[in-house]
Amino acid sequence: MGEALGCGGQVSDENLKSIEQALQPIYNTLPKIGMDCLDRRSLRYLAYRYFNQRFSIVVRGFEPSRPVNDSSWGSAEVLNQLVPGYVESVLESRHAKENGFDLGDAAYVVATLEQLIFDAETHLLEKVYQEQKKPMPRILSEQGLQQVLEAYMVHWMMGEDAQGTQILLGNQSLLASSFPHWGQLVNFASGQVRSLDFQRQTAPAAARSSGHTGGNALSQRYSFDDAHSIVGGITRSFASFWESECTDMKEVLVAMDPQHTGRVPLSKFYGTGLDSEWRFGESESYLRELGALDESGWTKQVIIPNYIQAASNCIVTTSHYMVCCANDCEPILRDIEEAVGESTAQAQQLISLVGNMTSMTSLEDETAVKISAALVSQLEATAAANGGKVPLHGRLFQQWVHYVFPRQCPFPHKTGTVVSVSPLEFGNYIASAEEMRAHAISADNSSNISATIAIEDMQWMSQWSEEEELFVDYQGLSHKSLFGRSFIKGGFLLFVVAALVGVVGFNRKTSKNEFLPQTQDHRITSIAVQRASPLTDAKAANIRQEKWAIRKRIWDYLEENNIAANPRPVHHRIPNFVGAELTAKQVEKLPEFHRSRWVKVNPDTPQKPVRAACLRAGKMLLVPQPRLRTGFFSLLNPAKIEPSNYMYACTQAGVVDLGEPIDLDAKIKVGMIVIGSVAVNPANGARIGKGEGFAELEYGMLRMMGAVDDDTPVVTCIHDCQLVDDIPSEKMLCHDVPVDIICTPTRIIRVNKAGQMPKPTGIYWDKLSPQKLASIKVLQILKAKLERELGQKLPSGPSEVLPPTAERVGKGGKGPKGKGTGKGGKGYIADKANEAQAQDGRRAEGASGTGSTGRSRWTAKATVASAAEPEATTDRAIPAPRRWRQKEEADR
């Protein structure tokens, strides 16, 4: 600890005792390892909660949105950067891993963090001294100290915007007129000086012994240590000073939520931003990235507590921490934890406890809590899936708390799906006036509908997810519906064993909430149990024949009615069809598409417009290598591809030229899968492909990697004539992948979850024929690796005659034995010509279009003012410091 605090650094016993008292209620409810101690993940969670409760500070590296595992537990960046030896020798030591941290240890670690965070601004204070040409040993007058503090406040709140900081510091009139509440901020800093004066007058001996005085206790003279003490006090208490701004903002949002769902239609959010409220201007993409946008229901909605807690509303953002709005959910969680006193609780105990609480969003708005029958059922289901008790520190319980207190408690997103990124880190975070106006006057009139329809009809709980995530290590507790999440942290092999060989006992006959323990021998030999009952080889063969009959019927219909598009004939292909580009437009409308950063799309021709849409939207695009011949997946990163090459990147040649190969060890999280189909039954999501099984193998490998799970939406793009009603669930095999969403040129169909078949959980080796295995090198490598690690042979499927492949016309092989015309043939040339024509069209469209600068009203005002002052003239617009912008005057 001495290394972390530096020379002379120490923490008083009184301060440690105070920290222990603050930690105690949460500490009591955290699961313990040996000797009643916490593991590192629990310590991280405890520290996050402490700083959030006490100072409304989010420590960088401790954000709940950051994934953690055994090898990367997510230590604070302030520790990694300033005292890496402390992290290695104390927090990551073998002793810490095996024995853990008791309450005293936790208090020491938190005290160290607290001191480092408040000392981290020393270099910034030194910079201000240097800029004002004040030697650090100099004793300052009250006026000199005030000059330092005012400059420090501008530097601190403007963050990394050095140029904007200098413009403001160089123009006092601009600073006073443009910086939000500047007069109050100056008074706040003066109050911190008065506080130090009072301490020196009431305890002069203590002040002198601490070195924090520039003279006698009654003189108004100040040393660098005094200034440093004052800026530390500013950091500690700034959130309380600024809380009135957060409260005002929340009251405006609550007024737009008559149904008490904790949600505001995006159209109303932007309408208010245009009409009267200067603060509501984040772009839709930024709201989505922050996790403040609910796109699962009847319209896009801003989640009030997620928005208030978002990084966009953190008033100060440094490289080590963010000072944010107070978390209204913390007092609720603290009351529950103090009453329970353990890491888990009976559902009925929690229902009784929470049912006696009140919900308060302001001093005037306090109502009794109402727990609906649906919420009672959800909590009981959570308990049943966890051995009869609810883990207090899990995503499902916090999700339940969110729906009980929708205005106070944020919706807990799955780890890694949202990020805590400041506006300047995000980039173009402001919505243009045109975008806001388009939402505000949208044809669905959602802002008027929400006030008149019943809450039951609003689908306000449509965001509910059954996937559990435990924020701390509940040893011995396995959530029964949590596939893979508890096992990812153990590394690649453990997840592979769980998913492919059945170490965790998943059985395809069961629902996803059932857990069937099995012996290892039984697991190895029965990893491919069918959905209904075990199939004989004869019955399975009969099902395959019936599927081929459906395929032929669809292929024939597409060709005979001239719906088929090139490449033709469509037989033995994922068929291309007239209107395929319209299905891409439907995909772009999906909330799932907007939420996803990584999208996997099959390499077939009808999905080419979808691949292009992903690149245009800035998605990380995963494309399987055709027929998995040369590898696994290729990654197309739009940031590394010229926009003029997007269409080329969506071709097979473009994937080879511009894609980056990834392997089965890649750590990725796919947000959405788009696959092609020959026929789909919308009643149950049953899908038939071209019969070669590549989509199923790709999905199985992604499941094995932990890149997808049951909640990852599977979307297919087909023509309306490919919708059928004669694919019952009984005709589907264990490895067949059902779809969640069907996009046709005319509509979007969501498969009813109640009737949908379960998704496969990996690769079923006992169904994989030697012929198929021999044709796919990546599978051979994977199987050999697993057999080495398991120390035994994996089963093989029965032999088969591989189905015929499509007739290839116009794109033959490169060598003399290749069929067709090869790269110089007419097919390739025509394809490239079409791409060039499309690119020319987009360039022309872009040249004639008009863009939006996305500048805020605060920015515009600051720019105009700076241009009027000679000493502040600049060609650069000053961005608003973080999220807050000066309210418009009445005459504007």
Short mmCIF file of N, CA, C and O in Angstrom, two decimals, residues 806-891:
data_model
loop_
_atom_site.label_atom_id
_atom_site.label_comp_id
_atom_site.label_asym_id
_atom_site.label_seq_id
_atom_site.Cartn_x
_atom_site.Cartn_y
_atom_site.Cartn_z
N ALA A 806 -24.31 -26.79 -56.73
CA ALA A 806 -24.95 -26.05 -57.82
C ALA A 806 -24.07 -26.01 -59.05
O ALA A 806 -22.85 -26.10 -58.98
N GLU A 807 -24.73 -25.86 -60.18
CA GLU A 807 -24.01 -25.70 -61.44
C GLU A 807 -23.37 -24.33 -61.46
O GLU A 807 -24.03 -23.32 -61.25
N ARG A 808 -22.05 -24.29 -61.67
CA ARG A 808 -21.33 -23.02 -61.65
C ARG A 808 -21.15 -22.53 -63.07
O ARG A 808 -20.57 -23.21 -63.90
N VAL A 809 -21.63 -21.34 -63.34
CA VAL A 809 -21.55 -20.77 -64.68
C VAL A 809 -20.87 -19.41 -64.60
O VAL A 809 -21.26 -18.57 -63.80
N GLY A 810 -19.85 -19.19 -65.45
CA GLY A 810 -19.30 -17.85 -65.59
C GLY A 810 -18.20 -17.51 -64.61
O GLY A 810 -17.59 -16.49 -64.73
N LYS A 811 -17.96 -18.35 -63.59
CA LYS A 811 -16.90 -18.04 -62.62
C LYS A 811 -16.13 -19.30 -62.33
O LYS A 811 -16.21 -19.89 -61.27
N GLY A 812 -15.39 -19.75 -63.30
CA GLY A 812 -14.69 -21.00 -63.16
C GLY A 812 -13.46 -20.88 -62.32
O GLY A 812 -13.12 -19.85 -61.81
N GLY A 813 -12.77 -22.02 -62.22
CA GLY A 813 -11.57 -22.04 -61.40
C GLY A 813 -10.45 -21.27 -62.04
O GLY A 813 -10.46 -20.94 -63.22
N LYS A 814 -9.43 -20.99 -61.24
CA LYS A 814 -8.30 -20.22 -61.73
C LYS A 814 -7.40 -21.04 -62.65
O LYS A 814 -6.79 -20.52 -63.57
N GLY A 815 -7.32 -22.34 -62.41
CA GLY A 815 -6.41 -23.17 -63.17
C GLY A 815 -7.03 -23.69 -64.44
O GLY A 815 -8.18 -23.46 -64.76
N PRO A 816 -6.26 -24.44 -65.22
CA PRO A 816 -6.76 -24.96 -66.50
C PRO A 816 -7.91 -25.93 -66.33
O PRO A 816 -8.67 -26.14 -67.26
N LYS A 817 -8.07 -26.57 -65.14
CA LYS A 817 -9.14 -27.52 -64.95
C LYS A 817 -10.44 -26.84 -64.50
O LYS A 817 -11.45 -27.49 -64.36
N GLY A 818 -10.37 -25.52 -64.24
CA GLY A 818 -11.56 -24.84 -63.74
C GLY A 818 -12.64 -24.78 -64.80
O GLY A 818 -12.40 -24.65 -65.99
N LYS A 819 -13.90 -24.88 -64.32
CA LYS A 819 -15.03 -24.80 -65.23
C LYS A 819 -15.37 -23.34 -65.49
O LYS A 819 -15.10 -22.47 -64.72
N GLY A 820 -16.06 -23.08 -66.60
CA GLY A 820 -16.52 -21.73 -66.89
C GLY A 820 -15.41 -20.88 -67.45
O GLY A 820 -14.41 -21.37 -67.98
N THR A 821 -15.57 -19.59 -67.32
CA THR A 821 -14.66 -18.66 -67.97
C THR A 821 -13.55 -18.17 -67.07
O THR A 821 -12.69 -17.45 -67.51
N GLY A 822 -13.59 -18.51 -65.78
CA GLY A 822 -12.55 -18.04 -64.88
C GLY A 822 -12.66 -16.56 -64.63
O GLY A 822 -13.65 -15.92 -64.93
N LYS A 823 -11.60 -15.96 -64.06
CA LYS A 823 -11.64 -14.55 -63.69
C LYS A 823 -11.77 -13.64 -64.89
O LYS A 823 -12.20 -12.52 -64.77
N GLY A 824 -11.39 -14.12 -66.05
CA GLY A 824 -11.53 -13.26 -67.22
C GLY A 824 -12.83 -13.46 -67.94
O GLY A 824 -13.07 -12.86 -68.97
N GLY A 825 -13.70 -14.34 -67.42
CA GLY A 825 -14.94 -14.65 -68.10
C GLY A 825 -15.96 -13.54 -68.03
O GLY A 825 -15.84 -12.59 -67.28
N LYS A 826 -17.03 -13.71 -68.83
CA LYS A 826 -18.05 -12.67 -68.92
C LYS A 826 -18.77 -12.48 -67.59
O LYS A 826 -19.16 -11.38 -67.23
N GLY A 827 -18.98 -13.58 -66.84
CA GLY A 827 -19.71 -13.46 -65.58
C GLY A 827 -19.00 -12.53 -64.62
O GLY A 827 -19.60 -11.65 -64.01
N TYR A 828 -17.69 -12.69 -64.49
CA TYR A 828 -16.92 -11.87 -63.55
C TYR A 828 -16.89 -10.42 -64.01
O TYR A 828 -17.08 -9.49 -63.23
N ILE A 829 -16.69 -10.21 -65.32
CA ILE A 829 -16.63 -8.84 -65.84
C ILE A 829 -17.96 -8.13 -65.65
O ILE A 829 -18.02 -6.97 -65.24
N ALA A 830 -19.06 -8.83 -65.92
CA ALA A 830 -20.37 -8.22 -65.75
C ALA A 830 -20.62 -7.87 -64.29
O ALA A 830 -21.17 -6.81 -63.97
N ASP A 831 -20.21 -8.75 -63.42
CA ASP A 831 -20.40 -8.50 -61.99
C ASP A 831 -19.63 -7.26 -61.56
O ASP A 831 -20.14 -6.40 -60.85
N LYS A 832 -18.37 -7.15 -62.01
CA LYS A 832 -17.57 -5.98 -61.65
C LYS A 832 -18.15 -4.71 -62.26
O LYS A 832 -18.12 -3.64 -61.64
N ALA A 833 -18.70 -4.80 -63.45
CA ALA A 833 -19.30 -3.62 -64.09
C ALA A 833 -20.51 -3.14 -63.30
O ALA A 833 -20.71 -1.93 -63.11
N ASN A 834 -21.33 -4.09 -62.85
CA ASN A 834 -22.49 -3.73 -62.05
C ASN A 834 -22.07 -3.05 -60.74
O ASN A 834 -22.68 -2.08 -60.31
N GLU A 835 -21.02 -3.59 -60.13
CA GLU A 835 -20.53 -2.97 -58.89
C GLU A 835 -20.04 -1.56 -59.14
O GLU A 835 -20.33 -0.63 -58.38
N ALA A 836 -19.28 -1.36 -60.21
CA ALA A 836 -18.77 -0.03 -60.53
C ALA A 836 -19.91 0.95 -60.77
O ALA A 836 -19.87 2.11 -60.34
N GLN A 837 -20.95 0.47 -61.48
CA GLN A 837 -22.10 1.33 -61.74
C GLN A 837 -22.78 1.72 -60.44
O GLN A 837 -23.16 2.87 -60.22
N ALA A 838 -22.91 0.76 -59.53
CA ALA A 838 -23.54 1.06 -58.24
C ALA A 838 -22.70 2.06 -57.44
O ALA A 838 -23.22 2.97 -56.81
N GLN A 839 -21.37 1.90 -57.50
CA GLN A 839 -20.51 2.81 -56.77
C GLN A 839 -20.60 4.22 -57.35
O GLN A 839 -20.64 5.21 -56.62
N ASP A 840 -20.64 4.33 -58.70
CA ASP A 840 -20.77 5.64 -59.32
C ASP A 840 -22.06 6.32 -58.91
O ASP A 840 -22.12 7.53 -58.66
N GLY A 841 -23.14 5.52 -58.81
CA GLY A 841 -24.42 6.08 -58.40
C GLY A 841 -24.37 6.62 -56.98
O GLY A 841 -24.90 7.68 -56.68
N ARG A 842 -23.70 5.88 -56.09
CA ARG A 842 -23.61 6.34 -54.71
C ARG A 842 -22.75 7.59 -54.60
O ARG A 842 -23.04 8.50 -53.84
N ARG A 843 -21.68 7.65 -55.41
CA ARG A 843 -20.83 8.84 -55.36
C ARG A 843 -21.60 10.07 -55.83
O ARG A 843 -21.50 11.14 -55.27
N ALA A 844 -22.41 9.87 -56.89
CA ALA A 844 -23.21 11.00 -57.39
C ALA A 844 -24.22 11.44 -56.34
O ALA A 844 -24.44 12.63 -56.11
N GLU A 845 -24.83 10.48 -55.70
CA GLU A 845 -25.82 10.80 -54.68
C GLU A 845 -25.17 11.54 -53.52
O GLU A 845 -25.70 12.51 -53.00
N GLY A 846 -23.98 11.07 -53.13
CA GLY A 846 -23.28 11.72 -52.02
C GLY A 846 -22.88 13.14 -52.37
O GLY A 846 -22.91 14.03 -51.54
N ALA A 847 -22.47 13.35 -53.64
CA ALA A 847 -22.03 14.68 -54.03
C ALA A 847 -23.17 15.69 -54.01
O ALA A 847 -22.96 16.87 -53.75
N SER A 848 -24.37 15.23 -54.31
CA SER A 848 -25.50 16.15 -54.36
C SER A 848 -26.18 16.32 -53.02
O SER A 848 -27.01 17.19 -52.84
N GLY A 849 -25.85 15.44 -52.05
CA GLY A 849 -26.52 15.50 -50.75
C GLY A 849 -25.93 16.58 -49.88
O GLY A 849 -24.90 17.18 -50.15
N THR A 850 -26.62 16.86 -48.79
CA THR A 850 -26.15 17.83 -47.82
C THR A 850 -25.93 17.14 -46.51
O THR A 850 -26.71 16.31 -46.09
N GLY A 851 -24.85 17.47 -45.85
CA GLY A 851 -24.53 16.86 -44.56
C GLY A 851 -24.87 17.78 -43.42
O GLY A 851 -25.19 18.95 -43.58
N SER A 852 -24.80 17.23 -42.24
CA SER A 852 -25.07 17.99 -41.02
C SER A 852 -23.82 17.99 -40.17
O SER A 852 -23.17 16.99 -39.99
N THR A 853 -23.46 19.15 -39.67
CA THR A 853 -22.27 19.23 -38.83
C THR A 853 -22.50 18.61 -37.48
O THR A 853 -21.57 18.22 -36.80
N GLY A 854 -23.77 18.55 -37.04
CA GLY A 854 -24.07 17.98 -35.75
C GLY A 854 -23.60 18.83 -34.58
O GLY A 854 -23.48 18.39 -33.47
N ARG A 855 -23.33 20.14 -34.84
CA ARG A 855 -22.85 20.99 -33.76
C ARG A 855 -24.01 21.33 -32.82
O ARG A 855 -25.13 21.55 -33.24
N SER A 856 -23.71 21.41 -31.56
CA SER A 856 -24.74 21.76 -30.58
C SER A 856 -24.99 23.26 -30.60
O SER A 856 -24.21 24.05 -31.12
N ARG A 857 -26.10 23.67 -29.99
CA ARG A 857 -26.41 25.09 -29.89
C ARG A 857 -25.37 25.79 -29.03
O ARG A 857 -25.02 26.93 -29.26
N TRP A 858 -24.88 25.07 -27.99
CA TRP A 858 -23.82 25.66 -27.16
C TRP A 858 -22.59 25.94 -27.99
O TRP A 858 -21.96 26.98 -27.90
N THR A 859 -22.25 24.99 -28.86
CA THR A 859 -21.08 25.14 -29.72
C THR A 859 -21.23 26.33 -30.64
O THR A 859 -20.33 27.14 -30.82
N ALA A 860 -22.41 26.42 -31.26
CA ALA A 860 -22.65 27.53 -32.19
C ALA A 860 -22.52 28.87 -31.48
O ALA A 860 -21.93 29.82 -31.98
N LYS A 861 -23.08 28.95 -30.27
CA LYS A 861 -23.02 30.19 -29.52
C LYS A 861 -21.58 30.54 -29.17
O LYS A 861 -21.15 31.69 -29.30
N ALA A 862 -20.82 29.53 -28.74
CA ALA A 862 -19.43 29.77 -28.37
C ALA A 862 -18.62 30.23 -29.57
O ALA A 862 -17.77 31.11 -29.47
N THR A 863 -18.89 29.65 -30.74
CA THR A 863 -18.15 30.01 -31.95
C THR A 863 -18.44 31.44 -32.36
O THR A 863 -17.54 32.20 -32.71
N VAL A 864 -19.72 31.83 -32.32
CA VAL A 864 -20.08 33.20 -32.68
C VAL A 864 -19.44 34.19 -31.73
O VAL A 864 -18.88 35.20 -32.12
N ALA A 865 -19.50 33.87 -30.44
CA ALA A 865 -18.92 34.77 -29.45
C ALA A 865 -17.41 34.89 -29.62
O ALA A 865 -16.85 35.97 -29.53
N SER A 866 -16.76 33.77 -29.87
CA SER A 866 -15.30 33.80 -30.00
C SER A 866 -14.88 34.60 -31.23
O SER A 866 -13.86 35.26 -31.23
N ALA A 867 -15.69 34.55 -32.28
CA ALA A 867 -15.37 35.31 -33.49
C ALA A 867 -15.50 36.80 -33.23
O ALA A 867 -14.82 37.62 -33.85
N ALA A 868 -16.36 37.20 -32.29
CA ALA A 868 -16.57 38.61 -31.99
C ALA A 868 -15.44 39.17 -31.15
O ALA A 868 -15.26 40.38 -31.06
N GLU A 869 -14.69 38.33 -30.49
CA GLU A 869 -13.59 38.77 -29.62
C GLU A 869 -12.27 38.52 -30.31
O GLU A 869 -11.91 37.38 -30.60
N PRO A 870 -11.48 39.56 -30.61
CA PRO A 870 -10.23 39.36 -31.37
C PRO A 870 -9.29 38.37 -30.72
O PRO A 870 -8.68 37.55 -31.40
N GLU A 871 -9.16 38.41 -29.39
CA GLU A 871 -8.18 37.54 -28.76
C GLU A 871 -8.61 36.08 -28.76
O GLU A 871 -7.83 35.19 -28.45
N ALA A 872 -9.87 35.81 -29.10
CA ALA A 872 -10.33 34.42 -29.08
C ALA A 872 -10.72 33.93 -30.46
O ALA A 872 -11.31 32.88 -30.59
N THR A 873 -10.39 34.70 -31.48
CA THR A 873 -10.79 34.30 -32.83
C THR A 873 -10.14 32.98 -33.20
O THR A 873 -8.95 32.78 -33.00
N THR A 874 -10.94 32.09 -33.74
CA THR A 874 -10.43 30.76 -34.13
C THR A 874 -11.30 30.19 -35.22
O THR A 874 -12.47 30.51 -35.33
N ASP A 875 -10.73 29.32 -36.03
CA ASP A 875 -11.50 28.63 -37.06
C ASP A 875 -12.16 27.38 -36.50
O ASP A 875 -12.88 26.69 -37.20
N ARG A 876 -11.91 27.10 -35.27
CA ARG A 876 -12.38 25.85 -34.69
C ARG A 876 -13.58 26.10 -33.79
O ARG A 876 -13.56 26.98 -32.95
N ALA A 877 -14.63 25.31 -33.98
CA ALA A 877 -15.78 25.39 -33.07
C ALA A 877 -15.44 24.68 -31.77
O ALA A 877 -14.85 23.62 -31.76
N ILE A 878 -15.80 25.31 -30.65
CA ILE A 878 -15.52 24.71 -29.36
C ILE A 878 -16.61 23.72 -29.04
O ILE A 878 -17.78 24.09 -28.96
N PRO A 879 -16.31 22.44 -28.88
CA PRO A 879 -17.35 21.49 -28.51
C PRO A 879 -17.83 21.72 -27.10
O PRO A 879 -17.07 22.18 -26.25
N ALA A 880 -19.08 21.41 -26.87
CA ALA A 880 -19.61 21.54 -25.52
C ALA A 880 -18.84 20.65 -24.57
O ALA A 880 -18.53 19.52 -24.90
N PRO A 881 -18.50 21.15 -23.38
CA PRO A 881 -17.84 20.29 -22.41
C PRO A 881 -18.76 19.18 -21.99
O PRO A 881 -19.75 19.41 -21.28
N ARG A 882 -18.49 17.95 -22.46
CA ARG A 882 -19.31 16.77 -22.21
C ARG A 882 -20.74 16.99 -22.70
O ARG A 882 -20.96 17.38 -23.81
N ARG A 883 -21.72 16.82 -21.80
CA ARG A 883 -23.09 16.73 -22.24
C ARG A 883 -23.88 18.01 -22.04
O ARG A 883 -24.99 18.14 -22.51
N TRP A 884 -23.36 18.97 -21.30
CA TRP A 884 -24.22 20.07 -20.91
C TRP A 884 -23.94 21.27 -21.78
O TRP A 884 -22.81 21.62 -22.06
N ARG A 885 -24.98 21.94 -22.22
CA ARG A 885 -24.85 23.10 -23.09
C ARG A 885 -25.71 24.22 -22.53
O ARG A 885 -26.76 23.98 -21.94
N GLN A 886 -25.27 25.42 -22.73
CA GLN A 886 -25.98 26.56 -22.18
C GLN A 886 -27.39 26.64 -22.72
O GLN A 886 -27.63 26.45 -23.91
N LYS A 887 -28.36 26.88 -21.86
CA LYS A 887 -29.73 27.03 -22.30
C LYS A 887 -29.84 28.24 -23.22
O LYS A 887 -29.17 29.25 -23.06
N GLU A 888 -30.73 28.14 -24.17
CA GLU A 888 -30.93 29.24 -25.10
C GLU A 888 -31.60 30.41 -24.39
O GLU A 888 -32.49 30.24 -23.57
N GLU A 889 -31.13 31.62 -24.71
CA GLU A 889 -31.80 32.79 -24.18
C GLU A 889 -33.17 32.95 -24.84
O GLU A 889 -33.43 32.40 -25.90
N ALA A 890 -34.00 33.72 -24.19
CA ALA A 890 -35.38 33.86 -24.67
C ALA A 890 -35.45 34.52 -26.03
O ALA A 890 -36.40 34.29 -26.79
N ASP A 891 -34.43 35.32 -26.37
CA ASP A 891 -34.51 36.03 -27.65
C ASP A 891 -33.97 35.21 -28.80
O ASP A 891 -33.88 35.70 -29.92
#
